Amino acid sequence: MSSGIFTEWFLPGVWITIQVTLYSAALAGAVAFVVGIARTHDLWIVRFLAGTYFEIFRGTSALIFMLWMAFAFPLMFGWQFVPMAAGVVALGLTYGAYGSEIVRGSLAAVAAGQREAGIALSFTKGQRLRRIELPQAWPEMVPPFNNLLIELLKGTALVSVISVADMTFAGNLSRLASNESAPAYTLLLFSYFVIAFVLTRGMRLVERRAKAGLGQTPKKGALSELFTRKLDAEGESAQAKTGTAGGLG
């Protein structure tokens, strides 16, 4: 892949992929909390409507919905989405439906005694949700939200089908221009991995802070755990040698 193709096509495509990911994630997050909380509502009609939304988007293809937004929606309603907006809306609504199940499940996992304590304090439903349930459920939401965010990142490759010049679209153009498939697709694999790795590190930081806010000690990673064990073993060995030397003296 020549330097001109890389700077003129691929790098702008990476930036578009990042934008689509962030915009779609913001929309998906808003949808996830609204629909997820609605699915725990006391009124059956609210639960029914939220559940209907969840079932519809869980049972449809994000790609087909994106094509519908880009090509069928204008014919039916007379309003044209720009391709990037169609992709963001399709991904945000689809992954927001998946995220709503995370929100609902995490809220349901909060101990019943916590809600009863809120009732005993005469908290309204909204106050219990804001002050008791969401703060305790949030740390449990972060790991599955992290997985969903990575899936959303990989799903942004679908926008290339509706002519959004993301890095998948740019990679295909560069392959056609240079007639070199291996460099183009290898670079795409590496780029998605790097972006996913950065997003994962960021979400791990969010998870640690969320758990620290509840007084929980975040679990260490495998490398950190091995390093800590090694230091502990060395410390115990040094203490044993010191004790032996003291006994001989």
PDB file of C-alpha atoms in Angstrom:
ATOM      1  CA  MET A   1       0.000   0.000   0.000  1.00  0.00           C
ATOM      2  CA  SER A   2       1.536   3.313  -1.102  1.00  0.00           C
ATOM      3  CA  SER A   3       1.917   6.250   1.260  1.00  0.00           C
ATOM      4  CA  GLY A   4      -0.514   8.331  -0.820  1.00  0.00           C
ATOM      5  CA  ILE A   5      -3.278   5.762  -0.545  1.00  0.00           C
ATOM      6  CA  PHE A   6      -2.617   5.392   3.178  1.00  0.00           C
ATOM      7  CA  THR A   7      -2.766   9.114   3.984  1.00  0.00           C
ATOM      8  CA  GLU A   8      -5.519  10.101   1.549  1.00  0.00           C
ATOM      9  CA  TRP A   9      -7.886   7.147   1.978  1.00  0.00           C
ATOM     10  CA  PHE A  10      -7.088   4.966   4.946  1.00  0.00           C
ATOM     11  CA  LEU A  11      -6.362   7.514   7.695  1.00  0.00           C
ATOM     12  CA  PRO A  12      -9.554   9.525   6.989  1.00  0.00           C
ATOM     13  CA  GLY A  13     -11.406   6.196   6.998  1.00  0.00           C
ATOM     14  CA  VAL A  14     -10.057   5.407  10.472  1.00  0.00           C
ATOM     15  CA  TRP A  15     -11.348   8.750  11.740  1.00  0.00           C
ATOM     16  CA  ILE A  16     -14.788   8.091  10.224  1.00  0.00           C
ATOM     17  CA  THR A  17     -14.874   4.652  11.873  1.00  0.00           C
ATOM     18  CA  ILE A  18     -14.100   6.246  15.235  1.00  0.00           C
ATOM     19  CA  GLN A  19     -16.826   8.850  14.720  1.00  0.00           C
ATOM     20  CA  VAL A  20     -19.416   6.257  13.739  1.00  0.00           C
ATOM     21  CA  THR A  21     -18.465   4.171  16.782  1.00  0.00           C
ATOM     22  CA  LEU A  22     -18.739   7.079  19.224  1.00  0.00           C
ATOM     23  CA  TYR A  23     -21.988   8.474  17.804  1.00  0.00           C
ATOM     24  CA  SER A  24     -23.593   5.033  17.639  1.00  0.00           C
ATOM     25  CA  ALA A  25     -22.416   4.199  21.161  1.00  0.00           C
ATOM     26  CA  ALA A  26     -23.902   7.436  22.514  1.00  0.00           C
ATOM     27  CA  LEU A  27     -27.255   6.695  20.871  1.00  0.00           C
ATOM     28  CA  ALA A  28     -27.148   3.045  21.922  1.00  0.00           C
ATOM     29  CA  GLY A  29     -26.369   4.009  25.520  1.00  0.00           C
ATOM     30  CA  ALA A  30     -29.308   6.404  25.697  1.00  0.00           C
ATOM     31  CA  VAL A  31     -31.651   3.831  24.151  1.00  0.00           C
ATOM     32  CA  ALA A  32     -30.344   1.082  26.440  1.00  0.00           C
ATOM     33  CA  PHE A  33     -31.084   3.018  29.626  1.00  0.00           C
ATOM     34  CA  VAL A  34     -34.474   4.319  28.495  1.00  0.00           C
ATOM     35  CA  VAL A  35     -35.723   0.949  27.238  1.00  0.00           C
ATOM     36  CA  GLY A  36     -34.029  -1.062  29.995  1.00  0.00           C
ATOM     37  CA  ILE A  37     -35.552   1.055  32.762  1.00  0.00           C
ATOM     38  CA  ALA A  38     -38.921   1.038  30.979  1.00  0.00           C
ATOM     39  CA  ARG A  39     -38.858  -2.756  31.028  1.00  0.00           C
ATOM     40  CA  THR A  40     -38.849  -2.620  34.848  1.00  0.00           C
ATOM     41  CA  HIS A  41     -41.713  -0.110  35.049  1.00  0.00           C
ATOM     42  CA  ASP A  42     -44.754  -0.767  37.198  1.00  0.00           C
ATOM     43  CA  LEU A  43     -47.194  -0.080  34.328  1.00  0.00           C
ATOM     44  CA  TRP A  44     -47.697  -3.076  32.063  1.00  0.00           C
ATOM     45  CA  ILE A  45     -48.188  -0.936  28.950  1.00  0.00           C
ATOM     46  CA  VAL A  46     -44.773   0.642  29.411  1.00  0.00           C
ATOM     47  CA  ARG A  47     -43.178  -2.763  29.875  1.00  0.00           C
ATOM     48  CA  PHE A  48     -45.059  -4.084  26.843  1.00  0.00           C
ATOM     49  CA  LEU A  49     -43.909  -1.262  24.541  1.00  0.00           C
ATOM     50  CA  ALA A  50     -40.300  -1.508  25.729  1.00  0.00           C
ATOM     51  CA  GLY A  51     -40.365  -5.285  25.344  1.00  0.00           C
ATOM     52  CA  THR A  52     -41.819  -4.970  21.852  1.00  0.00           C
ATOM     53  CA  TYR A  53     -38.995  -2.650  20.833  1.00  0.00           C
ATOM     54  CA  PHE A  54     -36.440  -5.082  22.252  1.00  0.00           C
ATOM     55  CA  GLU A  55     -37.921  -8.087  20.447  1.00  0.00           C
ATOM     56  CA  ILE A  56     -38.182  -6.253  17.115  1.00  0.00           C
ATOM     57  CA  PHE A  57     -34.584  -5.115  17.030  1.00  0.00           C
ATOM     58  CA  ARG A  58     -33.236  -8.348  18.463  1.00  0.00           C
ATOM     59  CA  GLY A  59     -34.989 -10.248  15.686  1.00  0.00           C
ATOM     60  CA  THR A  60     -33.892  -8.090  12.754  1.00  0.00           C
ATOM     61  CA  SER A  61     -30.555  -7.751  10.982  1.00  0.00           C
ATOM     62  CA  ALA A  62     -28.567  -4.576  11.617  1.00  0.00           C
ATOM     63  CA  LEU A  63     -27.384  -4.648   7.997  1.00  0.00           C
ATOM     64  CA  ILE A  64     -30.904  -4.959   6.588  1.00  0.00           C
ATOM     65  CA  PHE A  65     -32.168  -2.221   8.889  1.00  0.00           C
ATOM     66  CA  MET A  66     -29.298  -0.008   7.747  1.00  0.00           C
ATOM     67  CA  LEU A  67     -30.168  -0.621   4.092  1.00  0.00           C
ATOM     68  CA  TRP A  68     -33.819   0.110   4.899  1.00  0.00           C
ATOM     69  CA  MET A  69     -32.850   3.395   6.567  1.00  0.00           C
ATOM     70  CA  ALA A  70     -30.692   4.403   3.601  1.00  0.00           C
ATOM     71  CA  PHE A  71     -32.890   3.333   0.684  1.00  0.00           C
ATOM     72  CA  ALA A  72     -36.437   2.415   1.775  1.00  0.00           C
ATOM     73  CA  PHE A  73     -37.093   5.095   4.384  1.00  0.00           C
ATOM     74  CA  PRO A  74     -36.739   8.000   1.884  1.00  0.00           C
ATOM     75  CA  LEU A  75     -39.191   6.352  -0.518  1.00  0.00           C
ATOM     76  CA  MET A  76     -41.738   5.719   2.225  1.00  0.00           C
ATOM     77  CA  PHE A  77     -41.516   8.995   4.145  1.00  0.00           C
ATOM     78  CA  GLY A  78     -39.865  11.416   1.719  1.00  0.00           C
ATOM     79  CA  TRP A  79     -36.952  12.245   4.000  1.00  0.00           C
ATOM     80  CA  GLN A  80     -33.414  11.321   3.014  1.00  0.00           C
ATOM     81  CA  PHE A  81     -30.764  10.370   5.572  1.00  0.00           C
ATOM     82  CA  VAL A  82     -27.156  11.086   4.726  1.00  0.00           C
ATOM     83  CA  PRO A  83     -25.361   7.715   4.627  1.00  0.00           C
ATOM     84  CA  MET A  84     -23.408   8.241   7.842  1.00  0.00           C
ATOM     85  CA  ALA A  85     -26.544   9.273   9.755  1.00  0.00           C
ATOM     86  CA  ALA A  86     -28.395   6.203   8.466  1.00  0.00           C
ATOM     87  CA  GLY A  87     -25.557   3.991   9.672  1.00  0.00           C
ATOM     88  CA  VAL A  88     -25.382   5.640  13.100  1.00  0.00           C
ATOM     89  CA  VAL A  89     -29.153   5.426  13.635  1.00  0.00           C
ATOM     90  CA  ALA A  90     -29.301   1.786  12.536  1.00  0.00           C
ATOM     91  CA  LEU A  91     -26.382   0.720  14.729  1.00  0.00           C
ATOM     92  CA  GLY A  92     -27.478   2.834  17.696  1.00  0.00           C
ATOM     93  CA  LEU A  93     -31.049   1.519  17.727  1.00  0.00           C
ATOM     94  CA  THR A  94     -29.971  -2.092  17.182  1.00  0.00           C
ATOM     95  CA  TYR A  95     -27.213  -2.226  19.794  1.00  0.00           C
ATOM     96  CA  GLY A  96     -29.293  -0.092  22.140  1.00  0.00           C
ATOM     97  CA  ALA A  97     -31.858  -2.898  22.173  1.00  0.00           C
ATOM     98  CA  TYR A  98     -29.151  -5.370  23.198  1.00  0.00           C
ATOM     99  CA  GLY A  99     -27.910  -2.945  25.839  1.00  0.00           C
ATOM    100  CA  SER A 100     -31.395  -2.598  27.310  1.00  0.00           C
ATOM    101  CA  GLU A 101     -31.238  -6.238  28.383  1.00  0.00           C
ATOM    102  CA  ILE A 102     -27.990  -5.486  30.218  1.00  0.00           C
ATOM    103  CA  VAL A 103     -29.639  -2.590  32.044  1.00  0.00           C
ATOM    104  CA  ARG A 104     -32.754  -4.597  32.888  1.00  0.00           C
ATOM    105  CA  GLY A 105     -30.773  -7.582  34.144  1.00  0.00           C
ATOM    106  CA  SER A 106     -28.430  -5.458  36.247  1.00  0.00           C
ATOM    107  CA  LEU A 107     -31.327  -3.600  37.865  1.00  0.00           C
ATOM    108  CA  ALA A 108     -33.078  -6.887  38.580  1.00  0.00           C
ATOM    109  CA  ALA A 109     -29.914  -8.169  40.288  1.00  0.00           C
ATOM    110  CA  VAL A 110     -29.997  -5.422  42.933  1.00  0.00           C
ATOM    111  CA  ALA A 111     -30.958  -6.989  46.271  1.00  0.00           C
ATOM    112  CA  ALA A 112     -34.618  -6.646  47.142  1.00  0.00           C
ATOM    113  CA  GLY A 113     -33.640  -5.429  50.586  1.00  0.00           C
ATOM    114  CA  GLN A 114     -32.107  -2.343  49.026  1.00  0.00           C
ATOM    115  CA  ARG A 115     -35.408  -1.413  47.419  1.00  0.00           C
ATOM    116  CA  GLU A 116     -37.256  -2.114  50.644  1.00  0.00           C
ATOM    117  CA  ALA A 117     -34.874   0.202  52.446  1.00  0.00           C
ATOM    118  CA  GLY A 118     -35.707   2.929  49.941  1.00  0.00           C
ATOM    119  CA  ILE A 119     -39.409   2.344  50.501  1.00  0.00           C
ATOM    120  CA  ALA A 120     -38.874   2.550  54.258  1.00  0.00           C
ATOM    121  CA  LEU A 121     -37.213   5.930  53.721  1.00  0.00           C
ATOM    122  CA  SER A 122     -40.278   7.075  51.733  1.00  0.00           C
ATOM    123  CA  PHE A 123     -38.317   7.386  48.488  1.00  0.00           C
ATOM    124  CA  THR A 124     -40.334   7.622  45.303  1.00  0.00           C
ATOM    125  CA  LYS A 125     -39.733   5.141  42.465  1.00  0.00           C
ATOM    126  CA  GLY A 126     -37.521   7.685  40.709  1.00  0.00           C
ATOM    127  CA  GLN A 127     -35.526   8.411  43.869  1.00  0.00           C
ATOM    128  CA  ARG A 128     -34.977   4.714  44.535  1.00  0.00           C
ATOM    129  CA  LEU A 129     -33.831   4.248  40.961  1.00  0.00           C
ATOM    130  CA  ARG A 130     -31.487   7.228  41.023  1.00  0.00           C
ATOM    131  CA  ARG A 131     -30.057   6.889  44.528  1.00  0.00           C
ATOM    132  CA  ILE A 132     -30.096   3.165  45.201  1.00  0.00           C
ATOM    133  CA  GLU A 133     -30.603   0.911  42.201  1.00  0.00           C
ATOM    134  CA  LEU A 134     -28.580   2.543  39.411  1.00  0.00           C
ATOM    135  CA  PRO A 135     -25.468   3.237  41.559  1.00  0.00           C
ATOM    136  CA  GLN A 136     -25.366  -0.424  42.610  1.00  0.00           C
ATOM    137  CA  ALA A 137     -26.236  -1.804  39.177  1.00  0.00           C
ATOM    138  CA  TRP A 138     -23.808   0.380  37.212  1.00  0.00           C
ATOM    139  CA  PRO A 139     -20.598  -1.554  38.099  1.00  0.00           C
ATOM    140  CA  GLU A 140     -22.296  -4.758  36.942  1.00  0.00           C
ATOM    141  CA  MET A 141     -23.265  -3.141  33.633  1.00  0.00           C
ATOM    142  CA  VAL A 142     -19.784  -2.012  32.638  1.00  0.00           C
ATOM    143  CA  PRO A 143     -18.202  -5.398  31.650  1.00  0.00           C
ATOM    144  CA  PRO A 144     -21.078  -6.447  29.349  1.00  0.00           C
ATOM    145  CA  PHE A 145     -21.262  -2.900  27.988  1.00  0.00           C
ATOM    146  CA  ASN A 146     -17.562  -3.232  27.187  1.00  0.00           C
ATOM    147  CA  ASN A 147     -18.244  -6.368  25.135  1.00  0.00           C
ATOM    148  CA  LEU A 148     -21.170  -4.677  23.424  1.00  0.00           C
ATOM    149  CA  LEU A 149     -19.026  -1.651  22.568  1.00  0.00           C
ATOM    150  CA  ILE A 150     -16.429  -3.874  20.894  1.00  0.00           C
ATOM    151  CA  GLU A 151     -19.174  -5.632  18.942  1.00  0.00           C
ATOM    152  CA  LEU A 152     -20.480  -2.212  17.907  1.00  0.00           C
ATOM    153  CA  LEU A 153     -17.007  -1.207  16.721  1.00  0.00           C
ATOM    154  CA  LYS A 154     -16.799  -4.305  14.543  1.00  0.00           C
ATOM    155  CA  GLY A 155     -20.352  -3.679  13.359  1.00  0.00           C
ATOM    156  CA  THR A 156     -19.352  -0.275  11.991  1.00  0.00           C
ATOM    157  CA  ALA A 157     -17.809  -2.120   9.035  1.00  0.00           C
ATOM    158  CA  LEU A 158     -21.391  -2.514   7.781  1.00  0.00           C
ATOM    159  CA  VAL A 159     -21.614   1.199   6.951  1.00  0.00           C
ATOM    160  CA  SER A 160     -19.257   0.616   4.022  1.00  0.00           C
ATOM    161  CA  VAL A 161     -22.180  -1.130   2.299  1.00  0.00           C
ATOM    162  CA  ILE A 162     -24.086   2.188   2.123  1.00  0.00           C
ATOM    163  CA  SER A 163     -21.001   4.034   0.799  1.00  0.00           C
ATOM    164  CA  VAL A 164     -19.758   5.535   4.073  1.00  0.00           C
ATOM    165  CA  ALA A 165     -16.004   5.949   3.630  1.00  0.00           C
ATOM    166  CA  ASP A 166     -14.946   4.215   6.839  1.00  0.00           C
ATOM    167  CA  MET A 167     -11.697   2.301   7.051  1.00  0.00           C
ATOM    168  CA  THR A 168     -13.268  -0.882   5.652  1.00  0.00           C
ATOM    169  CA  PHE A 169     -14.484   1.080   2.629  1.00  0.00           C
ATOM    170  CA  ALA A 170     -11.047   2.723   2.325  1.00  0.00           C
ATOM    171  CA  GLY A 171      -9.325  -0.646   2.670  1.00  0.00           C
ATOM    172  CA  ASN A 172     -11.365  -2.089  -0.189  1.00  0.00           C
ATOM    173  CA  LEU A 173     -10.628   0.947  -2.372  1.00  0.00           C
ATOM    174  CA  SER A 174      -6.923   0.696  -1.642  1.00  0.00           C
ATOM    175  CA  ARG A 175      -7.005  -3.006  -2.495  1.00  0.00           C
ATOM    176  CA  LEU A 176      -8.618  -2.255  -5.837  1.00  0.00           C
ATOM    177  CA  ALA A 177      -6.222   0.605  -6.561  1.00  0.00           C
ATOM    178  CA  SER A 178      -3.043  -1.233  -5.625  1.00  0.00           C
ATOM    179  CA  ASN A 179      -4.197  -4.759  -6.507  1.00  0.00           C
ATOM    180  CA  GLU A 180      -2.704  -5.905  -3.186  1.00  0.00           C
ATOM    181  CA  SER A 181      -5.146  -7.727  -0.927  1.00  0.00           C
ATOM    182  CA  ALA A 182      -2.819  -8.946   1.829  1.00  0.00           C
ATOM    183  CA  PRO A 183      -1.472  -5.532   2.965  1.00  0.00           C
ATOM    184  CA  ALA A 184      -4.898  -3.882   2.872  1.00  0.00           C
ATOM    185  CA  TYR A 185      -6.758  -6.515   4.871  1.00  0.00           C
ATOM    186  CA  THR A 186      -3.868  -7.090   7.297  1.00  0.00           C
ATOM    187  CA  LEU A 187      -3.817  -3.380   8.048  1.00  0.00           C
ATOM    188  CA  LEU A 188      -7.585  -3.456   8.576  1.00  0.00           C
ATOM    189  CA  LEU A 189      -7.297  -6.331  11.044  1.00  0.00           C
ATOM    190  CA  PHE A 190      -4.567  -4.542  12.961  1.00  0.00           C
ATOM    191  CA  SER A 191      -6.466  -1.240  13.005  1.00  0.00           C
ATOM    192  CA  TYR A 192      -9.654  -2.760  14.395  1.00  0.00           C
ATOM    193  CA  PHE A 193      -7.618  -4.553  17.047  1.00  0.00           C
ATOM    194  CA  VAL A 194      -5.850  -1.358  18.133  1.00  0.00           C
ATOM    195  CA  ILE A 195      -9.094   0.620  18.412  1.00  0.00           C
ATOM    196  CA  ALA A 196     -10.777  -2.236  20.299  1.00  0.00           C
ATOM    197  CA  PHE A 197      -7.817  -2.481  22.673  1.00  0.00           C
ATOM    198  CA  VAL A 198      -7.964   1.243  23.455  1.00  0.00           C
ATOM    199  CA  LEU A 199     -11.723   1.081  24.052  1.00  0.00           C
ATOM    200  CA  THR A 200     -11.293  -1.926  26.342  1.00  0.00           C
ATOM    201  CA  ARG A 201      -8.630  -0.161  28.416  1.00  0.00           C
ATOM    202  CA  GLY A 202     -10.921   2.831  28.770  1.00  0.00           C
ATOM    203  CA  MET A 203     -13.867   0.688  29.866  1.00  0.00           C
ATOM    204  CA  ARG A 204     -11.665  -1.148  32.382  1.00  0.00           C
ATOM    205  CA  LEU A 205     -10.824   2.219  33.914  1.00  0.00           C
ATOM    206  CA  VAL A 206     -14.530   3.071  34.088  1.00  0.00           C
ATOM    207  CA  GLU A 207     -15.190  -0.288  35.753  1.00  0.00           C
ATOM    208  CA  ARG A 208     -12.484   0.247  38.380  1.00  0.00           C
ATOM    209  CA  ARG A 209     -13.803   3.688  39.240  1.00  0.00           C
ATOM    210  CA  ALA A 210     -17.390   2.424  39.416  1.00  0.00           C
ATOM    211  CA  LYS A 211     -16.432  -0.357  41.815  1.00  0.00           C
ATOM    212  CA  ALA A 212     -14.240   1.955  43.867  1.00  0.00           C
ATOM    213  CA  GLY A 213     -17.251   4.242  44.269  1.00  0.00           C
ATOM    214  CA  LEU A 214     -19.042   1.356  46.028  1.00  0.00           C
ATOM    215  CA  GLY A 215     -16.019   0.486  48.128  1.00  0.00           C
ATOM    216  CA  GLN A 216     -15.243  -2.641  46.106  1.00  0.00           C
ATOM    217  CA  THR A 217     -11.696  -3.675  45.254  1.00  0.00           C
ATOM    218  CA  PRO A 218     -11.372  -4.192  41.487  1.00  0.00           C
ATOM    219  CA  LYS A 219      -9.952  -7.510  40.361  1.00  0.00           C
ATOM    220  CA  LYS A 220      -6.443  -7.374  38.981  1.00  0.00           C
ATOM    221  CA  GLY A 221      -5.533  -8.593  35.537  1.00  0.00           C
ATOM    222  CA  ALA A 222      -3.655 -11.828  35.007  1.00  0.00           C
ATOM    223  CA  LEU A 223      -0.267 -10.134  34.544  1.00  0.00           C
ATOM    224  CA  SER A 224      -0.765  -7.898  37.560  1.00  0.00           C
ATOM    225  CA  GLU A 225      -1.800 -10.903  39.640  1.00  0.00           C
ATOM    226  CA  LEU A 226       1.294 -12.870  38.609  1.00  0.00           C
ATOM    227  CA  PHE A 227       3.530  -9.892  39.333  1.00  0.00           C
ATOM    228  CA  THR A 228       1.949  -9.402  42.765  1.00  0.00           C
ATOM    229  CA  ARG A 229       2.347 -13.082  43.610  1.00  0.00           C
ATOM    230  CA  LYS A 230       5.988 -12.972  42.572  1.00  0.00           C
ATOM    231  CA  LEU A 231       6.648  -9.984  44.813  1.00  0.00           C
ATOM    232  CA  ASP A 232       4.845 -11.689  47.703  1.00  0.00           C
ATOM    233  CA  ALA A 233       6.877 -14.867  47.207  1.00  0.00           C
ATOM    234  CA  GLU A 234      10.136 -12.913  47.117  1.00  0.00           C
ATOM    235  CA  GLY A 235       9.118 -11.054  50.271  1.00  0.00           C
ATOM    236  CA  GLU A 236       8.303 -14.279  52.097  1.00  0.00           C
ATOM    237  CA  SER A 237      11.607 -15.805  50.970  1.00  0.00           C
ATOM    238  CA  ALA A 238      13.514 -12.777  52.226  1.00  0.00           C
ATOM    239  CA  GLN A 239      11.708 -12.919  55.577  1.00  0.00           C
ATOM    240  CA  ALA A 240      12.504 -16.629  55.906  1.00  0.00           C
ATOM    241  CA  LYS A 241      16.189 -16.033  55.213  1.00  0.00           C
ATOM    242  CA  THR A 242      16.269 -13.184  57.724  1.00  0.00           C
ATOM    243  CA  GLY A 243      14.598 -15.353  60.362  1.00  0.00           C
ATOM    244  CA  THR A 244      17.028 -18.215  59.720  1.00  0.00           C
ATOM    245  CA  ALA A 245      20.030 -15.924  59.964  1.00  0.00           C
ATOM    246  CA  GLY A 246      18.695 -14.442  63.210  1.00  0.00           C
ATOM    247  CA  GLY A 247      18.187 -17.924  64.680  1.00  0.00           C
ATOM    248  CA  LEU A 248      21.746 -18.966  63.839  1.00  0.00           C
ATOM    249  CA  GLY A 249      23.076 -15.816  65.448  1.00  0.00           C
TER     250      GLY A 249
END
